[in-house]
Amino acid sequence: MGNEGVLNREIDQEIIDAWNQAAADLGIRVTAPFSLASEDGEEEVFEALVHDFGGPKGTVTGKIHRDPTESRKRKGYYASNLADSYRKFERKLFQETLDDWQWYGNPDQRPSWYTGKCWS
C-alpha cells in the first residue's frame, strides 16, 4: 500500500516528540501524530491531537505560517498552528498554552496544575 489517499503534508517530528513528552510529564491525553480524513476522503496527518483542550473534540496542531486551519475547524476541532518554540518540551510554555486553550474534558479529570488563565 502506497501513499494514495494521503495528503502531502510534511509533519514536524520534533513537535510530535515534544507533545508526547508533554503528555507524559503533564498527565494529559495526546495522540501524536494524528490523522484526519479530509472532505474528499484523503488522509491528512498532523503533529498532534491534544484531547480535552481547546474545544470538546480537542486541539489539532499544525505549523505556523504553513497550515490552513479550515479543514480542522470544519471537523469540529480547535486548530492551533505552532511556532518552532514547540519543537522542544518546555513545561511552562506548554502549561500556559494549555491554560490558554482552556479545559473541555471531564471536570473530575482536570490536571492539578491547570489554572485556566488566558494569555489575553
XYZ file of C-alpha atoms in Angstrom:
120
model
C 0.000 0.000 0.000
C 1.460 3.339 -1.065
C 0.606 6.897 -0.178
C -2.592 7.012 -2.245
C -5.240 8.961 -0.381
C -2.734 10.720 1.887
C -2.409 14.482 1.507
C 1.176 15.585 1.140
C 1.931 17.482 4.318
C 5.318 17.497 5.935
C 4.959 16.892 9.656
C 7.444 18.056 12.270
C 8.774 15.093 14.250
C 10.205 17.363 16.939
C 6.753 18.816 17.664
C 5.364 15.276 17.805
C 8.070 14.265 20.273
C 7.506 17.383 22.395
C 3.742 16.723 22.664
C 4.345 13.095 23.570
C 6.719 14.293 26.300
C 4.101 16.834 27.437
C 1.537 14.045 27.710
C 3.811 12.025 29.990
C 5.002 14.987 32.068
C 1.707 16.872 32.419
C -0.608 13.870 32.632
C -2.706 14.807 29.589
C -4.004 12.778 26.655
C -2.245 13.369 23.330
C -2.377 11.437 20.050
C 0.790 12.288 18.125
C 0.894 12.111 15.183
C -2.827 12.390 14.387
C -4.624 11.567 11.117
C -7.741 13.360 9.998
C -9.823 12.448 6.937
C -10.463 15.406 4.660
C -13.796 16.125 2.976
C -12.669 14.300 -0.167
C -11.685 11.203 1.817
C -7.940 11.766 1.779
C -5.982 11.416 4.992
C -4.192 14.443 6.382
C -1.585 13.865 9.086
C -0.956 16.499 11.755
C 1.581 16.697 14.564
C -0.877 16.124 17.416
C -4.392 15.948 18.738
C -4.397 17.346 22.265
C -7.518 15.872 23.846
C -9.696 17.829 26.293
C -8.215 21.263 25.483
C -9.378 23.960 23.052
C -12.831 22.520 22.459
C -14.967 19.449 23.096
C -13.106 17.426 20.431
C -9.656 18.802 21.369
C -6.992 20.743 19.507
C -5.284 19.595 16.306
C -1.907 21.258 15.859
C -0.179 22.395 12.681
C 2.759 24.635 11.826
C 2.552 28.419 11.985
C 2.678 30.273 8.630
C 2.189 26.988 6.770
C -1.087 25.251 7.570
C -4.600 26.471 6.950
C -6.989 25.760 9.813
C -10.271 25.373 7.915
C -10.230 21.584 7.452
C -9.694 21.015 11.170
C -12.343 23.533 12.181
C -14.900 22.016 9.784
C -14.381 18.685 11.549
C -15.156 20.313 14.919
C -11.626 20.600 16.302
C -9.927 23.668 17.653
C -6.957 24.373 15.382
C -3.683 25.857 16.550
C -0.626 26.426 14.392
C 2.516 26.263 16.472
C 5.798 28.160 16.249
C 9.204 26.485 16.358
C 9.337 27.085 20.135
C 7.080 23.999 20.452
C 9.740 21.741 18.934
C 11.175 21.204 22.423
C 9.089 20.485 25.513
C 9.281 23.329 27.996
C 6.832 22.692 30.816
C 5.944 26.359 31.496
C 5.249 27.163 27.812
C 3.115 24.065 27.315
C 1.179 24.640 30.561
C 0.492 28.269 29.625
C -0.615 27.188 26.144
C -2.974 24.573 27.572
C -4.331 27.081 30.086
C -4.978 29.484 27.209
C -6.730 26.785 25.141
C -8.974 26.027 28.155
C -10.038 22.657 29.575
C -13.077 20.961 27.975
C -12.715 17.491 29.458
C -14.373 15.909 32.454
C -14.042 18.331 35.408
C -13.021 15.418 37.656
C -10.047 14.669 35.363
C -8.736 18.236 35.065
C -4.966 18.302 35.765
C -3.961 19.741 39.142
C -1.580 22.273 37.517
C -4.352 23.711 35.276
C -5.251 27.326 36.098
C -7.376 28.271 33.068
C -5.531 31.593 32.835
C -5.803 33.014 29.299
C -2.947 34.911 27.678
C -5.162 37.830 26.714
